[in-house]
PDB file of C-alpha atoms in Angstrom:
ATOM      1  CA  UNK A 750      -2.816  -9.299 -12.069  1.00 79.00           C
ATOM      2  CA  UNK A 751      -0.249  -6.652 -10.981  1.00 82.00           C
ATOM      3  CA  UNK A 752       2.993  -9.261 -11.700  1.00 90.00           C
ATOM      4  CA  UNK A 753       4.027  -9.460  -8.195  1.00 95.00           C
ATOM      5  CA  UNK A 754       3.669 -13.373  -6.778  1.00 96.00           C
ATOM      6  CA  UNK A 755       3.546 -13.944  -3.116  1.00 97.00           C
ATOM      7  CA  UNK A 756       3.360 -17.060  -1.422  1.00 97.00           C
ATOM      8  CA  UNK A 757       2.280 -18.926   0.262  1.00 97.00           C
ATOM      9  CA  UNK A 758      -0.775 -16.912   0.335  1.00 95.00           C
ATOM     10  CA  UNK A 759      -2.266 -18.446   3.784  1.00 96.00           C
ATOM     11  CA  UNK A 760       0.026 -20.017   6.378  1.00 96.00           C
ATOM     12  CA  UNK A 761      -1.436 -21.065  10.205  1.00 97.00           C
ATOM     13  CA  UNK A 762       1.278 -21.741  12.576  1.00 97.00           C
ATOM     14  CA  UNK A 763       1.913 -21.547  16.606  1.00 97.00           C
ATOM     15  CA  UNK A 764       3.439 -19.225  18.653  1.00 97.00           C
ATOM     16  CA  UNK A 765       6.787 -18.924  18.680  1.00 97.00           C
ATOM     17  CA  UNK A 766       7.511 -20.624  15.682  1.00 98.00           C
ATOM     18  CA  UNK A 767       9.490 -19.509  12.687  1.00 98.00           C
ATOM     19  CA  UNK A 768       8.053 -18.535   9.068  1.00 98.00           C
ATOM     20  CA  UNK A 769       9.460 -17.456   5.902  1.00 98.00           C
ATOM     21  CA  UNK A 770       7.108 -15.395   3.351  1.00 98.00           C
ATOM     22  CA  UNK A 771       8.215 -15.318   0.010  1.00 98.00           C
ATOM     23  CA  UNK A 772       7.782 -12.126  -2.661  1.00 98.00           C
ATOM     24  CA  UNK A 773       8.487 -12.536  -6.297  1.00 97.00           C
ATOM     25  CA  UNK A 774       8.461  -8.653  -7.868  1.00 95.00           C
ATOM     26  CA  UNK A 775       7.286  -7.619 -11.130  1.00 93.00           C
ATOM     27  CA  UNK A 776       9.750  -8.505 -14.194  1.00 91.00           C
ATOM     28  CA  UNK A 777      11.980  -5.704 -14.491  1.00 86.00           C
ATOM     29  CA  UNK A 778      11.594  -4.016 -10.934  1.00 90.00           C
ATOM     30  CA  UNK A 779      14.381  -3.573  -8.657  1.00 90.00           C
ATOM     31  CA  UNK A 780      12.608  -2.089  -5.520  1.00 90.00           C
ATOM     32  CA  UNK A 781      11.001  -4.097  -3.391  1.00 93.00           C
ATOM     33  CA  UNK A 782       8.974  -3.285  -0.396  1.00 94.00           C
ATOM     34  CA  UNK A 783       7.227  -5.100   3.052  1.00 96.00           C
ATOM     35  CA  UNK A 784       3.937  -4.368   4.532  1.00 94.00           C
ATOM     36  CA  UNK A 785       2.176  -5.458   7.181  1.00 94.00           C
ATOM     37  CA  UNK A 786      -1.849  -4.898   7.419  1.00 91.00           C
ATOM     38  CA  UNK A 787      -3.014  -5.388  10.521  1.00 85.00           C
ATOM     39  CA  UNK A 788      -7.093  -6.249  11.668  1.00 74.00           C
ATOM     40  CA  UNK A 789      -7.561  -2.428  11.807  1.00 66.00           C
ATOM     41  CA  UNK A 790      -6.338  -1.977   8.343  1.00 58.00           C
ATOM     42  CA  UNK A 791      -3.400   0.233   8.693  1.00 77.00           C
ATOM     43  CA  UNK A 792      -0.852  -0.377   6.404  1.00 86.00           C
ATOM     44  CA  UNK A 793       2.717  -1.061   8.260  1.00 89.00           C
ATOM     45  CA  UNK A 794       6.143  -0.306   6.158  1.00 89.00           C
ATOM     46  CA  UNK A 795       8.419  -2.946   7.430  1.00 94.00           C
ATOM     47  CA  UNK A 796      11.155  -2.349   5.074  1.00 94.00           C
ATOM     48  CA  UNK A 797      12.661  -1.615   1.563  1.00 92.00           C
ATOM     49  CA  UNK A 798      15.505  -3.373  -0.600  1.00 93.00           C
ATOM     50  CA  UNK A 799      16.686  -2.036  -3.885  1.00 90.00           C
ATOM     51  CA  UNK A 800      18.442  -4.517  -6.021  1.00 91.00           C
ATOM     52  CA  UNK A 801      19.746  -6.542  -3.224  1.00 93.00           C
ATOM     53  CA  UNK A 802      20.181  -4.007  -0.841  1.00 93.00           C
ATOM     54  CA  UNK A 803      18.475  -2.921   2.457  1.00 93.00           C
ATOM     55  CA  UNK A 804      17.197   0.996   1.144  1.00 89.00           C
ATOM     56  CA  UNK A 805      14.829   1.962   3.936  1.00 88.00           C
ATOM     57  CA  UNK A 806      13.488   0.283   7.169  1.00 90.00           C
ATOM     58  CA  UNK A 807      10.331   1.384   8.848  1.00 89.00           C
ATOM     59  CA  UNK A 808       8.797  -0.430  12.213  1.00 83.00           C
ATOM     60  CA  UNK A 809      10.293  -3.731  11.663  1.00 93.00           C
ATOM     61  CA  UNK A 810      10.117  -5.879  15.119  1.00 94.00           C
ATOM     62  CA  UNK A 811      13.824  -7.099  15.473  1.00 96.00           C
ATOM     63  CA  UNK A 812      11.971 -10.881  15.202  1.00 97.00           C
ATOM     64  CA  UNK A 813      11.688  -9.891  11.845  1.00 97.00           C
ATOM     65  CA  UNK A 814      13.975  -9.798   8.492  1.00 97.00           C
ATOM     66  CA  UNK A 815      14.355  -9.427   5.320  1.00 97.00           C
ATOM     67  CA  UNK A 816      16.450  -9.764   2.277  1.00 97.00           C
ATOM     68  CA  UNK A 817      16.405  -9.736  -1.403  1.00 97.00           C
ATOM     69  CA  UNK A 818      18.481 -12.092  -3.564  1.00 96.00           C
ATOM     70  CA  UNK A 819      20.448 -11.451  -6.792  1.00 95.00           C
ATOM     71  CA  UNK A 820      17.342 -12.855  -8.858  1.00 94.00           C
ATOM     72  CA  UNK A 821      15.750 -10.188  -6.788  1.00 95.00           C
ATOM     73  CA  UNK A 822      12.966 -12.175  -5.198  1.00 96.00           C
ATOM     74  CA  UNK A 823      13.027 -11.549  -1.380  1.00 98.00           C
ATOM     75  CA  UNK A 824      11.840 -13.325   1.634  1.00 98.00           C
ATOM     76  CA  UNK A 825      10.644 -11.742   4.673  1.00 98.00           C
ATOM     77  CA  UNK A 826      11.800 -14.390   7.978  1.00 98.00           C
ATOM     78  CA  UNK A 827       9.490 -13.527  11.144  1.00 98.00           C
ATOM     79  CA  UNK A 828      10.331 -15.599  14.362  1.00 97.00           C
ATOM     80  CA  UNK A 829       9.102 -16.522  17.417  1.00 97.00           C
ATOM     81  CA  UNK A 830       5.890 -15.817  16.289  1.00 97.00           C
ATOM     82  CA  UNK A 831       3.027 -13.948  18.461  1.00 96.00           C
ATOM     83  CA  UNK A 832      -0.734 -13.743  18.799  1.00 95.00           C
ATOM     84  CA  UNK A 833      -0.426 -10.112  17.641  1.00 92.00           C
ATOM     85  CA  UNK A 834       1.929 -11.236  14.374  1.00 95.00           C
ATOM     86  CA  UNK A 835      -1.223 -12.287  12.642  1.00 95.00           C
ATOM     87  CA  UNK A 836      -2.026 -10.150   9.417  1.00 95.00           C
ATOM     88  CA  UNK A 837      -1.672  -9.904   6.112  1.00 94.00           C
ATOM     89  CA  UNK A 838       1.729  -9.417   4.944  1.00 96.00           C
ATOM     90  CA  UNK A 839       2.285  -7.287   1.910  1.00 95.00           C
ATOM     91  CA  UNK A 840       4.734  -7.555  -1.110  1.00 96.00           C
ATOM     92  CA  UNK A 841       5.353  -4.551  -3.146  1.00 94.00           C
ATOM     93  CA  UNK A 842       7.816  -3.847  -6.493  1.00 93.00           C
ATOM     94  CA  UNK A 843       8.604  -0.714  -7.917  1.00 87.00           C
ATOM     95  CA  UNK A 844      10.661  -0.055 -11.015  1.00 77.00           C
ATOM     96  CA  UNK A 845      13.449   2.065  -9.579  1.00 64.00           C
ATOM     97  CA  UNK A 846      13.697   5.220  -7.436  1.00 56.00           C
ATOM     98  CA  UNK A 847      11.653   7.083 -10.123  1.00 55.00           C
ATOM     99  CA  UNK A 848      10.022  10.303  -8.833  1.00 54.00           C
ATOM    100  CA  UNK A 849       7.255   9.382  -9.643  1.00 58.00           C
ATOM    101  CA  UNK A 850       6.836   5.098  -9.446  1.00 70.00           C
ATOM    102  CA  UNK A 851       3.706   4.055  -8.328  1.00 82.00           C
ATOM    103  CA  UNK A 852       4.188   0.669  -6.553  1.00 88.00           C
ATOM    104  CA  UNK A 853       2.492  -2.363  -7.548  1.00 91.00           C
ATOM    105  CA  UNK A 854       1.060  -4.950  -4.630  1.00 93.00           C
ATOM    106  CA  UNK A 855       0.889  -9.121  -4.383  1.00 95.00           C
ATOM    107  CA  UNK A 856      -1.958 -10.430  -3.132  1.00 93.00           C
ATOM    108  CA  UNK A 857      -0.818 -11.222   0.246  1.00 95.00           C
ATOM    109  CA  UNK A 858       0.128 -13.713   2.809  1.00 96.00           C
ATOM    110  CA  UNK A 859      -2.165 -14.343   5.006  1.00 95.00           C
ATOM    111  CA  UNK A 860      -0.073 -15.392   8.514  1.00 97.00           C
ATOM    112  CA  UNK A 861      -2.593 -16.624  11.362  1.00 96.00           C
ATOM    113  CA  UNK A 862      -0.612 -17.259  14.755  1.00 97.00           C
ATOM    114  CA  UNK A 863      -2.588 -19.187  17.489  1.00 96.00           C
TER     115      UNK A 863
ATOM    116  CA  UNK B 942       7.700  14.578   8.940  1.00 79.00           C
ATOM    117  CA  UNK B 943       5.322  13.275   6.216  1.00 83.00           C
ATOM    118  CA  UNK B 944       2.249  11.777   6.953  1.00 88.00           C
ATOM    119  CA  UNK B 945      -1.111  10.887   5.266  1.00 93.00           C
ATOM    120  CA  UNK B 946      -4.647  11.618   7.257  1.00 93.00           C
ATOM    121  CA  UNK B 947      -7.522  10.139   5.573  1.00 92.00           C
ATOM    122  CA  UNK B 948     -11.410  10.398   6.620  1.00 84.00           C
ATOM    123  CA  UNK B 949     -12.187   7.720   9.140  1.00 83.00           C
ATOM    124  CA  UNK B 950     -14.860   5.054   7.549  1.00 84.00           C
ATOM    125  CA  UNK B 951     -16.516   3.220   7.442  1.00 93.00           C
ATOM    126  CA  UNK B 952     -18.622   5.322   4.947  1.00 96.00           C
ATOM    127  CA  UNK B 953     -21.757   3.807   3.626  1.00 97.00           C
ATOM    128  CA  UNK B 954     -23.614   5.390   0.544  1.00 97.00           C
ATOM    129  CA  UNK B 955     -26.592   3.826  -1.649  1.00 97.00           C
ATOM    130  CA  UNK B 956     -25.816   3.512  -5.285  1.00 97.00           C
ATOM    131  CA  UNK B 957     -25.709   6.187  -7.676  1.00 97.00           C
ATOM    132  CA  UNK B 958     -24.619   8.693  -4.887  1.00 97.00           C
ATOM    133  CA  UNK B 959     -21.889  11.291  -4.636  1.00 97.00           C
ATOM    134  CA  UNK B 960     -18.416  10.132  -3.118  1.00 97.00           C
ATOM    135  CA  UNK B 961     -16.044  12.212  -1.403  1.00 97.00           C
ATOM    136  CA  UNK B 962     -12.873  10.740   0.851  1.00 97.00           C
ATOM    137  CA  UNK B 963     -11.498  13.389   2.318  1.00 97.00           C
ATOM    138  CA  UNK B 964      -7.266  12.788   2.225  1.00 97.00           C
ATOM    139  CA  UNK B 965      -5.048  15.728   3.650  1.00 97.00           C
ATOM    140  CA  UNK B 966      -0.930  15.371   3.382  1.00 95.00           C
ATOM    141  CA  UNK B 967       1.860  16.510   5.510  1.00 94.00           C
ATOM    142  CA  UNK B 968       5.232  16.750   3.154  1.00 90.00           C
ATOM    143  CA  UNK B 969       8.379  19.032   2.590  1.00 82.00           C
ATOM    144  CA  UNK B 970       8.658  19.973  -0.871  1.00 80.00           C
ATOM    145  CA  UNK B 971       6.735  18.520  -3.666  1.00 82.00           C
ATOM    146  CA  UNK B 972       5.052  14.611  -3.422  1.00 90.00           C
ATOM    147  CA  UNK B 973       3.662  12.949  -5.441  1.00 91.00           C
ATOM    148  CA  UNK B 974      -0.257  11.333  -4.431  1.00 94.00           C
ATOM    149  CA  UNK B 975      -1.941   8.336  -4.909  1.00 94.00           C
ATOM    150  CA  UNK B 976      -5.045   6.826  -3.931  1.00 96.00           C
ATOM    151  CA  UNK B 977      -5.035   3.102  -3.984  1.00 96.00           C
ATOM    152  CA  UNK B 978      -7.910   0.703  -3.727  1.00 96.00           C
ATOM    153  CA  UNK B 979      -8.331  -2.885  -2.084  1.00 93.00           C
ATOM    154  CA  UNK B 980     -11.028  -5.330  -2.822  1.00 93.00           C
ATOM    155  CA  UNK B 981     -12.208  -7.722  -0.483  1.00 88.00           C
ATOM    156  CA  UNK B 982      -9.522 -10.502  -0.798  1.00 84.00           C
ATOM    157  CA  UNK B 983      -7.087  -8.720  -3.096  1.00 87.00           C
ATOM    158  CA  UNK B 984      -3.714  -6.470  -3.175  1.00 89.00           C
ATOM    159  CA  UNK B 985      -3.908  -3.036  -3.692  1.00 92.00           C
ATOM    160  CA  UNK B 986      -4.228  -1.463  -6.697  1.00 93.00           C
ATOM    161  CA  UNK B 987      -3.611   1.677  -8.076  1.00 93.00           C
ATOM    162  CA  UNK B 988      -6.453   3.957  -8.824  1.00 96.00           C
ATOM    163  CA  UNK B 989      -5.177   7.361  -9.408  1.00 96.00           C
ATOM    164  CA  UNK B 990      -2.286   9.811  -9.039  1.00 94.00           C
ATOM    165  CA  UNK B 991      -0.743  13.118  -9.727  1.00 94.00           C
ATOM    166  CA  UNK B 992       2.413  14.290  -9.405  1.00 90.00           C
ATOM    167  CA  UNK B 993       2.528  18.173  -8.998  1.00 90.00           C
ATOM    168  CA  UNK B 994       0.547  20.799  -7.601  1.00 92.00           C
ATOM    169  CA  UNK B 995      -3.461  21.107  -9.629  1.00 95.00           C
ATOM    170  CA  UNK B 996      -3.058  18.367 -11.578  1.00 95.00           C
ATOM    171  CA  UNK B 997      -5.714  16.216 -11.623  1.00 97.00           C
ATOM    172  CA  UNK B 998      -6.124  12.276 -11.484  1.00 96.00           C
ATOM    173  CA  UNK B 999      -8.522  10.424 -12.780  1.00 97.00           C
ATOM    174  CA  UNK B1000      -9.759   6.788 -13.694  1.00 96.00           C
ATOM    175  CA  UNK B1001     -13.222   4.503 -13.391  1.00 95.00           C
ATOM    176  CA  UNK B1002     -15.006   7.520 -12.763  1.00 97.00           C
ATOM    177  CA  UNK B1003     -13.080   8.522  -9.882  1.00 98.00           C
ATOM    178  CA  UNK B1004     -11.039  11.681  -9.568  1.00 98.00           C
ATOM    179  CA  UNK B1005      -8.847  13.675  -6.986  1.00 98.00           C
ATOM    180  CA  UNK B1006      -7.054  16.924  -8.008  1.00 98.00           C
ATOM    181  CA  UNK B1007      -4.222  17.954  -6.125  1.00 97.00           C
ATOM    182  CA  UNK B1008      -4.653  20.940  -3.808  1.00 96.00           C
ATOM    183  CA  UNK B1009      -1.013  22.400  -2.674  1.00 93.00           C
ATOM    184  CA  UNK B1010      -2.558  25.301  -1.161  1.00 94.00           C
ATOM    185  CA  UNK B1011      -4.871  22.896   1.064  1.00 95.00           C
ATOM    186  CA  UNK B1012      -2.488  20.125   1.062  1.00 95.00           C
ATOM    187  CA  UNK B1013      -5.526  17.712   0.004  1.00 97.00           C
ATOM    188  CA  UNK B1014      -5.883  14.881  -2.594  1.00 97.00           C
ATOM    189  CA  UNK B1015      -9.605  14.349  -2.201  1.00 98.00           C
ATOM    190  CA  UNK B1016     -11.012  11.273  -3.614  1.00 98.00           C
ATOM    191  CA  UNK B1017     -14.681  11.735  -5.599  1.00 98.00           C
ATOM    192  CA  UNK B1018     -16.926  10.082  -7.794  1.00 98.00           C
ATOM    193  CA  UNK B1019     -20.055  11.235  -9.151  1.00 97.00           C
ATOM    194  CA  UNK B1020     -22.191   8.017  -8.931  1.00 96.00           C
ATOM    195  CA  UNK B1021     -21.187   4.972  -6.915  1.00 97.00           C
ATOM    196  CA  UNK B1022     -21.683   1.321  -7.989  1.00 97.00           C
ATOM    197  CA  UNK B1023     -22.296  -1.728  -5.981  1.00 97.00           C
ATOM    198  CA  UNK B1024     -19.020  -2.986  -7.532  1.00 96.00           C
ATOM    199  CA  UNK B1025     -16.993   0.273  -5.904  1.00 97.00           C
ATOM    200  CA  UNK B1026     -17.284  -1.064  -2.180  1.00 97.00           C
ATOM    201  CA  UNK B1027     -13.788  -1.720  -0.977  1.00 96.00           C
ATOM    202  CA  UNK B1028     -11.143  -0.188   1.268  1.00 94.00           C
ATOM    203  CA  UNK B1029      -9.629   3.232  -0.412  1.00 96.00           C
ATOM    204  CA  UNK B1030      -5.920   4.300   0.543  1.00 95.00           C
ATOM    205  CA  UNK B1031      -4.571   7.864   0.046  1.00 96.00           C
ATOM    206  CA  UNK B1032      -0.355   7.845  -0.171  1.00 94.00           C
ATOM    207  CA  UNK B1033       2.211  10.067  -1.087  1.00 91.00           C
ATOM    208  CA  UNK B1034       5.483   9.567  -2.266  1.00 88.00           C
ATOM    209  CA  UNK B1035       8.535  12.087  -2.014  1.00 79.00           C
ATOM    210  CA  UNK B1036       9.791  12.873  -4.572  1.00 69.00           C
ATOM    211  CA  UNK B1037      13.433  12.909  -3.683  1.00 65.00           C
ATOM    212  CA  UNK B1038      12.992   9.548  -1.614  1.00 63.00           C
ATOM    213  CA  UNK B1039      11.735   5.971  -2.064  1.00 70.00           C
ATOM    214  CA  UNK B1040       8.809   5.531   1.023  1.00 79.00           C
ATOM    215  CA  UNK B1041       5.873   5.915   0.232  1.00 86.00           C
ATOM    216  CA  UNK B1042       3.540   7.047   3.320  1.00 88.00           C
ATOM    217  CA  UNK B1043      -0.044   5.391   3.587  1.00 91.00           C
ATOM    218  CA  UNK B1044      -3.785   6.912   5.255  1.00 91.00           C
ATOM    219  CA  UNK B1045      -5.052   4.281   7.619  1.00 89.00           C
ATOM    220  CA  UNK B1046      -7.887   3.336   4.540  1.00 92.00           C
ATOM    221  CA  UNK B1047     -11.312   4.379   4.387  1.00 94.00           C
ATOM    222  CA  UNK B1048     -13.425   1.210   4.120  1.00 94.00           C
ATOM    223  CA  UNK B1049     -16.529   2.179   1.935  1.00 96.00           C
ATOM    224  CA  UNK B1050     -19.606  -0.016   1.373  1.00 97.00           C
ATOM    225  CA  UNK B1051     -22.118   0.881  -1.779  1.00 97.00           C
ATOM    226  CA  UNK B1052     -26.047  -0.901  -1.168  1.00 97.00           C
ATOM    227  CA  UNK B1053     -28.276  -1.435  -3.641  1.00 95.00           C
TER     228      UNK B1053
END
C-alpha cells in the first residue's frame, strides 16, 4: 500500500460527459502529480501541483484540469469526454522538491468512455 | 531535452533465466534513475534507484548500476520468477527540477 488513495477506481460514462477523479496523497507529501496510461502503456504527465499550486504541466488536453486543495487532496475534472479519453488515470505524491524523491503511485482510475 | 528510451517488449523468458532491460537516458547535468514496476492491476511501485554517476541500485534480486559514460540504467536479474512478470518502467528525475520523465514500459512475462 503506497498511501496514496484514488477513487473511484473504475468509472464508465458516455461521450461527452463530465468526470471528476479524485487523488488523496500520501500523509505528509506536498507534490502531487497526474498521469494518464493509455492501452499502449505509455505513461502521460498531465500535470503537477505543489502544495496548492499548479508546478508543472505536461500534455494536458484543455478538456482537462486540475487542482489541489488546502488539505492537499486534488481532483483531476476531464470534460466532454471522448472514445480516446479511456485509460487509466494515475495519482502520484511526492514529499517535496527533494533531489532525489522517488514518487509514490495510487492504484488508478480506471475511466472507460463509450 | 530529457527523455527515457527503454527496450521495446514484450520480452518473454522461462524461469530461472537471466534478465536484462535495456534503459538509455537523455539529460543535462546529473539525474537521478529509477526503474519502477507495475503488476497486473496495480500502481507502480518503486523498484530501484540511484542518484549519481556508478552507483548501483538494487532490491528483490534486481539491480541496475548507473552508467554516465553510456548514459544507461540497465535493469538485470540473475534468475527470474513466475511472480516477476509485470510491466517495468525506467525514469529519471532532474535533479534541479520536479518531472520526472518515463520509458514507454517493457512488459515482461516469466513461464514456468
Amino acid at each position: 500500500d503506497s498511501g496514496v488513495t484514488q477513487t473511484p477506481k473504475h468509472l464508465i460514462t458516455a461521450t461527452g460527459q463530465r468526470v471528476t477523479l479524485r487523488c488523496s496523497p500520501r500523509s505528509g507529501d506536498l507534490s502531487v502529480y497526474w498521469y494518464q496510461q493509455s492501452l499502449d502503456q505509455g505513461l502521460q504527465f498531465l500535470i503537477q501541483y505543489y502544495n496548492g499550486e499548479e508546478r508543472a504541466k505536461g500534455n494536458i488536453l484543455e478538456r482537462f484540469s486540475a487542482q489541489q486543495f488546502p488539505d492537499l487532496h486534488s481532483e483531476l475534472n476531464l470534460s466532454s469526454l471522448e472514445l480516446g479519453d479511456s485509460a487509466l488515470y494515475f495519482c502520484a505524491s511526492s514529499v517535496r522538491d527533494l533531489n532525489t524523491g522517488e514518487l509514490f503511485f495510487g492504484e488508478g482510475s480506471r475511466l472507460t468512455v463509450l | 531535452g530529457n527523455s527515457v528510451t527503454q527496450m521495446e517488449g514484450p520480452v518473454t523468458l522461462s524461469e530461472e533465466a537471466f534478465l536484462t532491460i535495456n534503459c538509455t537516458y537523455t539529460a543535462t547535468g546529473y539525474p537521478s534513475l529509477f526503474w519502477y514496476v507495475q503488476y497486473p492491476g496495480e500502481g507502480l511501485q518503486l523498484l530501484l534507484k540511484a542518484t549519481k554517476a556508478d552507483d548501483k541500485g538494487s532490491n528483490k534480486g534486481f539491480e541496475a548500476t548507473y552508467r554516465k559514460e553510456t548514459t544507461s540504467f540497465h535493469l538485470e536479474k540473475g534468475s527470474v520468477q513466475v511472480s516477476d512478470s509485470a510491466v517495468y518502467f525506467c525514469a529519471l528525475k532532474k535533479n534541479a527540477g520536479n518531472q520526472f520523465y518515463f520509458g514507454t514500459g517493457t512488459s515482461l512475462t516469466v513461464i514456468p
